[in-house]
mmCIF file of C-alpha atoms in Angstrom:
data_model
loop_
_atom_site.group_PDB
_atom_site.id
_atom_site.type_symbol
_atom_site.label_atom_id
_atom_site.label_comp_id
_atom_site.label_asym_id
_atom_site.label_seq_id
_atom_site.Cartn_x
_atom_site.Cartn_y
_atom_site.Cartn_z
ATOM 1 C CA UNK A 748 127.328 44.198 112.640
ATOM 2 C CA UNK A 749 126.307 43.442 116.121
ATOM 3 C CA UNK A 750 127.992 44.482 119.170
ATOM 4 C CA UNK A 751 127.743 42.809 122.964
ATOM 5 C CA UNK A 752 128.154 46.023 125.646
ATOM 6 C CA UNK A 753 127.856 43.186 128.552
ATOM 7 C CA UNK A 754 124.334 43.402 129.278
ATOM 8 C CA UNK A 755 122.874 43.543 125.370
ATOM 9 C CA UNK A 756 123.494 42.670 122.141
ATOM 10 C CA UNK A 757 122.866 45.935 119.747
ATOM 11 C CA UNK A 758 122.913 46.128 115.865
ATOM 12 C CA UNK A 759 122.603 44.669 112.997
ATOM 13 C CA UNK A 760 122.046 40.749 112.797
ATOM 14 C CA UNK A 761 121.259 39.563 109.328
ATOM 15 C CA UNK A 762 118.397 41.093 107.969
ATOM 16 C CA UNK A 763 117.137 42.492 111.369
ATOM 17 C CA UNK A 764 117.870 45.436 113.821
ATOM 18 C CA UNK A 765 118.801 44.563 117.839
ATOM 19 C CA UNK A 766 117.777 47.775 119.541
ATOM 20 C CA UNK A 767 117.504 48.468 123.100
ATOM 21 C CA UNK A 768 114.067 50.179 124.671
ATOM 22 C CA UNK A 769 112.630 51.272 128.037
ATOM 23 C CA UNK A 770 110.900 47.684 128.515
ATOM 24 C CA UNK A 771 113.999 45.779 126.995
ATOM 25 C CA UNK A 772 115.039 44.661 123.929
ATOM 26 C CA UNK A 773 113.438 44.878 120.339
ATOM 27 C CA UNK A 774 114.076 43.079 117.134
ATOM 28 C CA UNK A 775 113.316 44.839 114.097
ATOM 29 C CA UNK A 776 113.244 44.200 110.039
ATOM 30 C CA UNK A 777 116.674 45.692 108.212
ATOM 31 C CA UNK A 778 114.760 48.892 106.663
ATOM 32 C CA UNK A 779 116.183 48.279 102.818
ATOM 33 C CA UNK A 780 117.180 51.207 100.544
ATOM 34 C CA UNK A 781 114.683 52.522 98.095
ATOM 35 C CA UNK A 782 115.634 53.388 95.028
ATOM 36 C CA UNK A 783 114.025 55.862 93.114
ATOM 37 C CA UNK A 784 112.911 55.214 89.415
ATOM 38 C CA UNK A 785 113.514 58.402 87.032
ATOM 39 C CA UNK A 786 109.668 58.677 86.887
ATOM 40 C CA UNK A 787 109.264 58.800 90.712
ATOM 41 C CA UNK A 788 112.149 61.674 90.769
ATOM 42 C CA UNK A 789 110.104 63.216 88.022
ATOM 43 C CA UNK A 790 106.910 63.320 89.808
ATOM 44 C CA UNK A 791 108.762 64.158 93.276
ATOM 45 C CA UNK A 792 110.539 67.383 91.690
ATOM 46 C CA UNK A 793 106.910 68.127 89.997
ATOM 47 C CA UNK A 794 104.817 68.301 93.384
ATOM 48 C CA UNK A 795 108.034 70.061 94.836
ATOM 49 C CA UNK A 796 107.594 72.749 92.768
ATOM 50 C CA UNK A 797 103.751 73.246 93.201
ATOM 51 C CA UNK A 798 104.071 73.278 96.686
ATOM 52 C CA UNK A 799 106.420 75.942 96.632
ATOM 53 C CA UNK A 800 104.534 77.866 94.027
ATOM 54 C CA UNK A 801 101.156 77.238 96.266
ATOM 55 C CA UNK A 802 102.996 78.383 99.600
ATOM 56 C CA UNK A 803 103.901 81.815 97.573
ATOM 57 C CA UNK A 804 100.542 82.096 96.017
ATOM 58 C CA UNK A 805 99.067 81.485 99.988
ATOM 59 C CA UNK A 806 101.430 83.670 101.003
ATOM 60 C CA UNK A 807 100.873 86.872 98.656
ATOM 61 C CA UNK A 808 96.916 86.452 99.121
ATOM 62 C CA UNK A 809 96.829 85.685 102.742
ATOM 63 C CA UNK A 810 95.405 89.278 103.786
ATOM 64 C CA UNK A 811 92.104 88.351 102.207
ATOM 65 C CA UNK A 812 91.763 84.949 104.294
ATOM 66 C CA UNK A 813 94.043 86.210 107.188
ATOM 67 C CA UNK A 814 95.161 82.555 107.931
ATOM 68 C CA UNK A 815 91.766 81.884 108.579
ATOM 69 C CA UNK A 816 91.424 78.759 105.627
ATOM 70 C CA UNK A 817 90.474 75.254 106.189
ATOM 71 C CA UNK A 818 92.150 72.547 107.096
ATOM 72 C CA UNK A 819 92.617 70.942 103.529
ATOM 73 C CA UNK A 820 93.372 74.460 102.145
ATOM 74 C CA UNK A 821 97.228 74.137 101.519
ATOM 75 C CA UNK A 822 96.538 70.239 100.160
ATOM 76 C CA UNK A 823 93.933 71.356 97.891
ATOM 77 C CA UNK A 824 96.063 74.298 96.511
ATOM 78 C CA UNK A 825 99.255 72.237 95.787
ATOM 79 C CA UNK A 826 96.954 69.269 94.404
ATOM 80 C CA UNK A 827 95.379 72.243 92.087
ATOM 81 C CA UNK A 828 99.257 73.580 91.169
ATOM 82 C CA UNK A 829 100.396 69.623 90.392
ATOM 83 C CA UNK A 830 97.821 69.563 88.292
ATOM 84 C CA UNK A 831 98.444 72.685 86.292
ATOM 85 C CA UNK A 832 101.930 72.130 85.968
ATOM 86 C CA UNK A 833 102.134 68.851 84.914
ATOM 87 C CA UNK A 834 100.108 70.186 81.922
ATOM 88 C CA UNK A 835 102.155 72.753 81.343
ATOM 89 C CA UNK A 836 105.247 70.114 81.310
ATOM 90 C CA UNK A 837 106.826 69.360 77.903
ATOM 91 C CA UNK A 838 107.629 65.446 78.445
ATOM 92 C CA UNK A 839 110.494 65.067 75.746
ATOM 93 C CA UNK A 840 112.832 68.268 77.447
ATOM 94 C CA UNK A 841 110.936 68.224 80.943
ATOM 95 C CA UNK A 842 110.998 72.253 80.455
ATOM 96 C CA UNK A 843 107.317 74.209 81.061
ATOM 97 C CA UNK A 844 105.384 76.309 78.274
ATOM 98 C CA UNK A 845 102.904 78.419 79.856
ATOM 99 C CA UNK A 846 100.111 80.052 77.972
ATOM 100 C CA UNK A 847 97.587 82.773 78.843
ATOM 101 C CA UNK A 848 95.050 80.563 80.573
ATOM 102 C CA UNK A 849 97.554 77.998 81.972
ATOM 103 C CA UNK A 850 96.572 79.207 85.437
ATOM 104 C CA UNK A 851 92.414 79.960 84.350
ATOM 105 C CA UNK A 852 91.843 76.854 86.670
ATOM 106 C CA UNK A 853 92.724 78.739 90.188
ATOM 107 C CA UNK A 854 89.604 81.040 90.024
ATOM 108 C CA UNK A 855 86.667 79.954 92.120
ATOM 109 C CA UNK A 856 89.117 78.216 94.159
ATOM 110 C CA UNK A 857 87.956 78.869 98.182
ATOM 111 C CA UNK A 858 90.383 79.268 100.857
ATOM 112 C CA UNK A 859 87.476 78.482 103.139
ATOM 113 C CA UNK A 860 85.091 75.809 101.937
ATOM 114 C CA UNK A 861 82.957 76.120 105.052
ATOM 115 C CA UNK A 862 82.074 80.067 104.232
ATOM 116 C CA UNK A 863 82.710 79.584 100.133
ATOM 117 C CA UNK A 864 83.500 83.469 99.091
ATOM 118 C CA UNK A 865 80.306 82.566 96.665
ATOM 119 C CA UNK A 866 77.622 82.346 99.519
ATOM 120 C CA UNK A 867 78.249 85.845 100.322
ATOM 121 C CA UNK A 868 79.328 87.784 97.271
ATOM 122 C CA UNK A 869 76.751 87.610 94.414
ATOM 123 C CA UNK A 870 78.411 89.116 92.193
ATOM 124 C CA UNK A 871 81.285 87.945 89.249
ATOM 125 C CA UNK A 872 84.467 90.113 89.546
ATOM 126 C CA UNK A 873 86.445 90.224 86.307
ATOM 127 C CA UNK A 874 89.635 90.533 85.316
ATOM 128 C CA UNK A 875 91.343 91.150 81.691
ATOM 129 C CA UNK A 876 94.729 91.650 80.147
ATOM 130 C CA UNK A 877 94.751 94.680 77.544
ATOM 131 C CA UNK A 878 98.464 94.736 76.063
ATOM 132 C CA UNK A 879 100.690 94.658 79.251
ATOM 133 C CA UNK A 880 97.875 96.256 81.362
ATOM 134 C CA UNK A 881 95.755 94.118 84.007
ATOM 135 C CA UNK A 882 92.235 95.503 84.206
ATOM 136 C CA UNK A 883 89.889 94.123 86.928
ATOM 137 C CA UNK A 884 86.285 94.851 86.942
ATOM 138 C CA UNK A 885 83.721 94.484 90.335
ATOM 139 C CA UNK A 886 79.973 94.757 89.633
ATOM 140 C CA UNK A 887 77.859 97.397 91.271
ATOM 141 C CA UNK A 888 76.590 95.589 94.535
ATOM 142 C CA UNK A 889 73.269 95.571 95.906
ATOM 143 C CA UNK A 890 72.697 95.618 99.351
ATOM 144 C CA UNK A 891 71.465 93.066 101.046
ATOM 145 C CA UNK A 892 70.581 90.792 97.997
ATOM 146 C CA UNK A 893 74.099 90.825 96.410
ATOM 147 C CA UNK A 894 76.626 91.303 99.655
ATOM 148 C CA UNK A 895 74.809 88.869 102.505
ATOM 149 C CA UNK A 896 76.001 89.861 106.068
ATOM 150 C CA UNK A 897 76.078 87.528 109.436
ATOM 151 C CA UNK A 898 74.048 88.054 112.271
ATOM 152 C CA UNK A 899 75.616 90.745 114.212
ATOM 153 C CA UNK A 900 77.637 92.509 111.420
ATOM 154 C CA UNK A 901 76.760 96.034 110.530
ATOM 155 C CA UNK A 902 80.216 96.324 108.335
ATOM 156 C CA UNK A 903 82.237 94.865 105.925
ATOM 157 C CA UNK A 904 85.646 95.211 104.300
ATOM 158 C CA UNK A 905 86.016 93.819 101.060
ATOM 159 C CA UNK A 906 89.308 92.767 100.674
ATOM 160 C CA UNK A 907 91.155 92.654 96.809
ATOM 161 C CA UNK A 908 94.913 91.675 96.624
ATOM 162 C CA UNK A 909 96.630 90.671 93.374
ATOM 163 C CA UNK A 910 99.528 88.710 93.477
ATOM 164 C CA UNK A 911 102.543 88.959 90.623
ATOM 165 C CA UNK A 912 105.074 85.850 90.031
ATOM 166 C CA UNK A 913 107.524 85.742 87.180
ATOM 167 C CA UNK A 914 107.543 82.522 86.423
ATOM 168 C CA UNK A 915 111.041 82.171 84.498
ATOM 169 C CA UNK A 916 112.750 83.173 86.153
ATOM 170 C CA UNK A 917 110.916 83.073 89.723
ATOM 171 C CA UNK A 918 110.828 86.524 91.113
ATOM 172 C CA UNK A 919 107.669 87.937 93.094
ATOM 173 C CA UNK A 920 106.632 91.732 93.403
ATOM 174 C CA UNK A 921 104.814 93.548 96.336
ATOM 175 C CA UNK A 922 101.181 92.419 96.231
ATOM 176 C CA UNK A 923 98.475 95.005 95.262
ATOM 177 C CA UNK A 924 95.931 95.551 97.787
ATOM 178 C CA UNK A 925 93.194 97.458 97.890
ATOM 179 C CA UNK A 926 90.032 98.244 100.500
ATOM 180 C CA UNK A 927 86.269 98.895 99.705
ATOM 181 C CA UNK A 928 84.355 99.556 103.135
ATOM 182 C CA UNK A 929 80.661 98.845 102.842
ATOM 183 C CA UNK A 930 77.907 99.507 105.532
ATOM 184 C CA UNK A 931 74.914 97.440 105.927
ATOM 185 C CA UNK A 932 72.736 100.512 106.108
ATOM 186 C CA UNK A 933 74.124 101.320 102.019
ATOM 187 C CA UNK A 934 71.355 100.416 99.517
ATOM 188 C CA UNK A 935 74.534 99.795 96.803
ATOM 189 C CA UNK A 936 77.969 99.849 95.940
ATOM 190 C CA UNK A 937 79.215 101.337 93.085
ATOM 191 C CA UNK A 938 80.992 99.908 90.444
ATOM 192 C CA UNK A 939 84.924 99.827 90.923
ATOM 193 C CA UNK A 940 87.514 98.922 88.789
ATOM 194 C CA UNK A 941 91.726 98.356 89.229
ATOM 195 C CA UNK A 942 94.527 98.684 86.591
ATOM 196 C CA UNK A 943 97.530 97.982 86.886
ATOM 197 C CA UNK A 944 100.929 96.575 84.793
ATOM 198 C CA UNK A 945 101.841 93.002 84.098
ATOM 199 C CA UNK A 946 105.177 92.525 82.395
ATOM 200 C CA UNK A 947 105.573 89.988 80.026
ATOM 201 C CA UNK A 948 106.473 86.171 81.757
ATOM 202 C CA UNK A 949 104.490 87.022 84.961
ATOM 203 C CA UNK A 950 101.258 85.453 86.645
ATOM 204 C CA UNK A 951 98.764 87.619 88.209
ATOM 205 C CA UNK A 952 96.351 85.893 90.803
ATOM 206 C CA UNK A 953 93.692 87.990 91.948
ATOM 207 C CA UNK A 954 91.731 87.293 94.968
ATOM 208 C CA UNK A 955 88.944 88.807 96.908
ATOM 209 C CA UNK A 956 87.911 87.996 101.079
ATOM 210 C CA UNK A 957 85.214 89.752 103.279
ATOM 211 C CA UNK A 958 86.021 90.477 106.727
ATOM 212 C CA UNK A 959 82.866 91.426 108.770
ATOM 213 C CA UNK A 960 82.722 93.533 111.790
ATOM 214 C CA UNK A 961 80.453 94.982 114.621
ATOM 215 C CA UNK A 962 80.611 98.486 114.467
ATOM 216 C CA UNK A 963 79.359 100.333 117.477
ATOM 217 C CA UNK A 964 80.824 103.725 119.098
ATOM 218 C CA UNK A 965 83.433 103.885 116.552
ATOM 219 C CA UNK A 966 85.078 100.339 117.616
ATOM 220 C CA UNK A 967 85.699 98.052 115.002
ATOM 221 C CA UNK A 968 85.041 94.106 116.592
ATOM 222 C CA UNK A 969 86.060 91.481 113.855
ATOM 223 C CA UNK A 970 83.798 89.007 113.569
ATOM 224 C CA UNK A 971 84.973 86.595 110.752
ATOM 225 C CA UNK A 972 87.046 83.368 112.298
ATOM 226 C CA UNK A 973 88.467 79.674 110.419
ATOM 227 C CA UNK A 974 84.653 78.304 110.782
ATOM 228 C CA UNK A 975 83.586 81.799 109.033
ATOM 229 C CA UNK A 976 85.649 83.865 106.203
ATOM 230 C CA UNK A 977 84.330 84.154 102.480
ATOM 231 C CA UNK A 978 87.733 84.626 100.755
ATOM 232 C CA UNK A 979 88.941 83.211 97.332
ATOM 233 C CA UNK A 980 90.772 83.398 94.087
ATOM 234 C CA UNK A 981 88.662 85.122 91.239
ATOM 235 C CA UNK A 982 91.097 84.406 88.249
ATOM 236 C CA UNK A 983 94.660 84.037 87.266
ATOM 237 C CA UNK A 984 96.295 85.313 83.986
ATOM 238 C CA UNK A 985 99.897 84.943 82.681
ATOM 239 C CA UNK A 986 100.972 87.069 80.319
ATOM 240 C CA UNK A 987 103.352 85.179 77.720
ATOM 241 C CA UNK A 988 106.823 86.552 76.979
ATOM 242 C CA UNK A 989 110.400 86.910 78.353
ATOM 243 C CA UNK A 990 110.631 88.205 81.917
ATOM 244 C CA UNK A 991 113.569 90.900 82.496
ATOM 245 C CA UNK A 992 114.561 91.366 86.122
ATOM 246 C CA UNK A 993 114.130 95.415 87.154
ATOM 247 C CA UNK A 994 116.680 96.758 88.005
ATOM 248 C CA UNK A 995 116.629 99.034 91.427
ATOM 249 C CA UNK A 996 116.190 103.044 90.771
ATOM 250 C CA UNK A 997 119.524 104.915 91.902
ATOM 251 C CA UNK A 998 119.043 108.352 92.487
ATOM 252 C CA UNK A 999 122.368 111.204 93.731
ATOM 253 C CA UNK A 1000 120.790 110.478 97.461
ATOM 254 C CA UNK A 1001 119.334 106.607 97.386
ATOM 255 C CA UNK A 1002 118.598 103.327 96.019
ATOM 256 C CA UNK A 1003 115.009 102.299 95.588
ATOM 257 C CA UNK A 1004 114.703 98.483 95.380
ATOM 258 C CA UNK A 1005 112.286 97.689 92.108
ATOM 259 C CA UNK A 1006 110.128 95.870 94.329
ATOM 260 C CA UNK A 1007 110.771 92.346 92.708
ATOM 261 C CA UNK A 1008 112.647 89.367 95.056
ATOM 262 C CA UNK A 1009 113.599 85.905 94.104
ATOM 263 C CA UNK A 1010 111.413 83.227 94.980
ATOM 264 C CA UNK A 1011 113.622 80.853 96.775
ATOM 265 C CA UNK A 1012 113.448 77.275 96.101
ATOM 266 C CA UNK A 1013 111.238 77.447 93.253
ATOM 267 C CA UNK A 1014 112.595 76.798 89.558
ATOM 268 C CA UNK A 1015 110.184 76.055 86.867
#
């Protein structure tokens, strides 16, 4: 309903809007209320739960792209995640079944697709799940034909941090990270490899970034920026099975947490 305050008419008249602005007064369309079908709801809640799942994964990996990613990198991840997910989905009971390789599609994904992590590592990382254990292999590197370096950079730390969901229910655990430092002056790196436990119901997403640096008089000067930072996911594995929350350690003098916290907002 419309009102007069004694200089303008305000509100609603019909199907249109009375409004008052800085250079007078403005008639607007009645915005109408949208309903939502169930299958718009459906596919809502569905990209609502990748983007969360995304932001975590981002989150839990960002020390190998140190927030230097593109800027289509969180649109392409959640895009990626939608698509997983939604075949993953069980239509009839709108519940997920994940398999072994339900995530396979997130390796080779770049966090920077102007320095792709390929350019400048030739070499295939690999990763494996032996019973509960996740093994991850790197290749011997050879120096310069395997490991390219910018102009300028005399060192590089090779970033690898694996990140651990549960996925039902959501809980996440510390990332691992680990460090190789490699000179340009080295002829080769040897090879290197990681183990460490994934319980049953739990993702692992394994990534690997180079961060380049000037080395001169013992002071480090980064050199890697968003237009320049190799860094990207090398695989993903779930390992099937019923997740059990740990539970933290007591001991007579403290309380260690397990590690593990909830992932809020995400339910899948």
């Amino acid at each position: 309903m419309a009102k007069f305050d004694g200089k303008h008419v305000r509100g609603v008249i019909g199907n249109s809007v009375v409004k008052t602005g800085p250079n007078g007064q403005i008639i607007q369309s009645k915005p109408e209320n949208v309903r939502q079908t169930v299958n718009t709801k459906k596919s809502a809640r569905l990209f609502g739960q990748a983007s969360t799942l995304s932001k975590y994964i981002r989150t839990n990996l960002r020390q190998t792209y140190d927030e230097n990613g593109d800027m289509g990198m969180i649109n392409r991840l959640t895009t990626l995640n939608r698509v997983l997910l939604a075949q993953c989905l069980q239509a009839e009971t709108q519940t997920f079944i994940f398999t072994a390789d339900s995530f396979s599609k997130l390796a080779g994904f770049e966090f920077n697709t102007r320095s792709p992590l390929a350019n400048s590592l030739w070499v295939e990382p690999e990763m494996s799940l032996l019973n509960n254990m996740l093994q991850i292999r790197l290749p011997a590197i050879a120096i310069p034909q395997q490991l390219k370096f910018p102009v300028n950079a005399n060192l590089c730390d090779l970033e690898l941090e694996v990140a651990i969901f549960s996925l039902q229910p959501c809980y996440g655990k510390t990332p691992y990270r680990a460090t190789i430092e490699i000179a340009k002056n080295q002829t080769a790196v040897p090879a290197q490899s990681w183990e460490l436990e994934l319980p049953e119901g739990c993702l692992a997403v394994a990534a690997i970034g180079l961060k380049y640096f000037s080395l001169y008089k013992n002071i480090k000067k980064p050199l890697n920026s968003e237009k320049f930072h190799p860094a990207g996911i090398i695989d993903a594995i779930f390992k099937p099975g019923h997740f059990n929350i740990p539970q933290p350690i007591k001991s007579a003098n403290r309380v260690q947490g397990s590690g593990w916290s909830e992932l809020d907002n995400l339910q899948l």
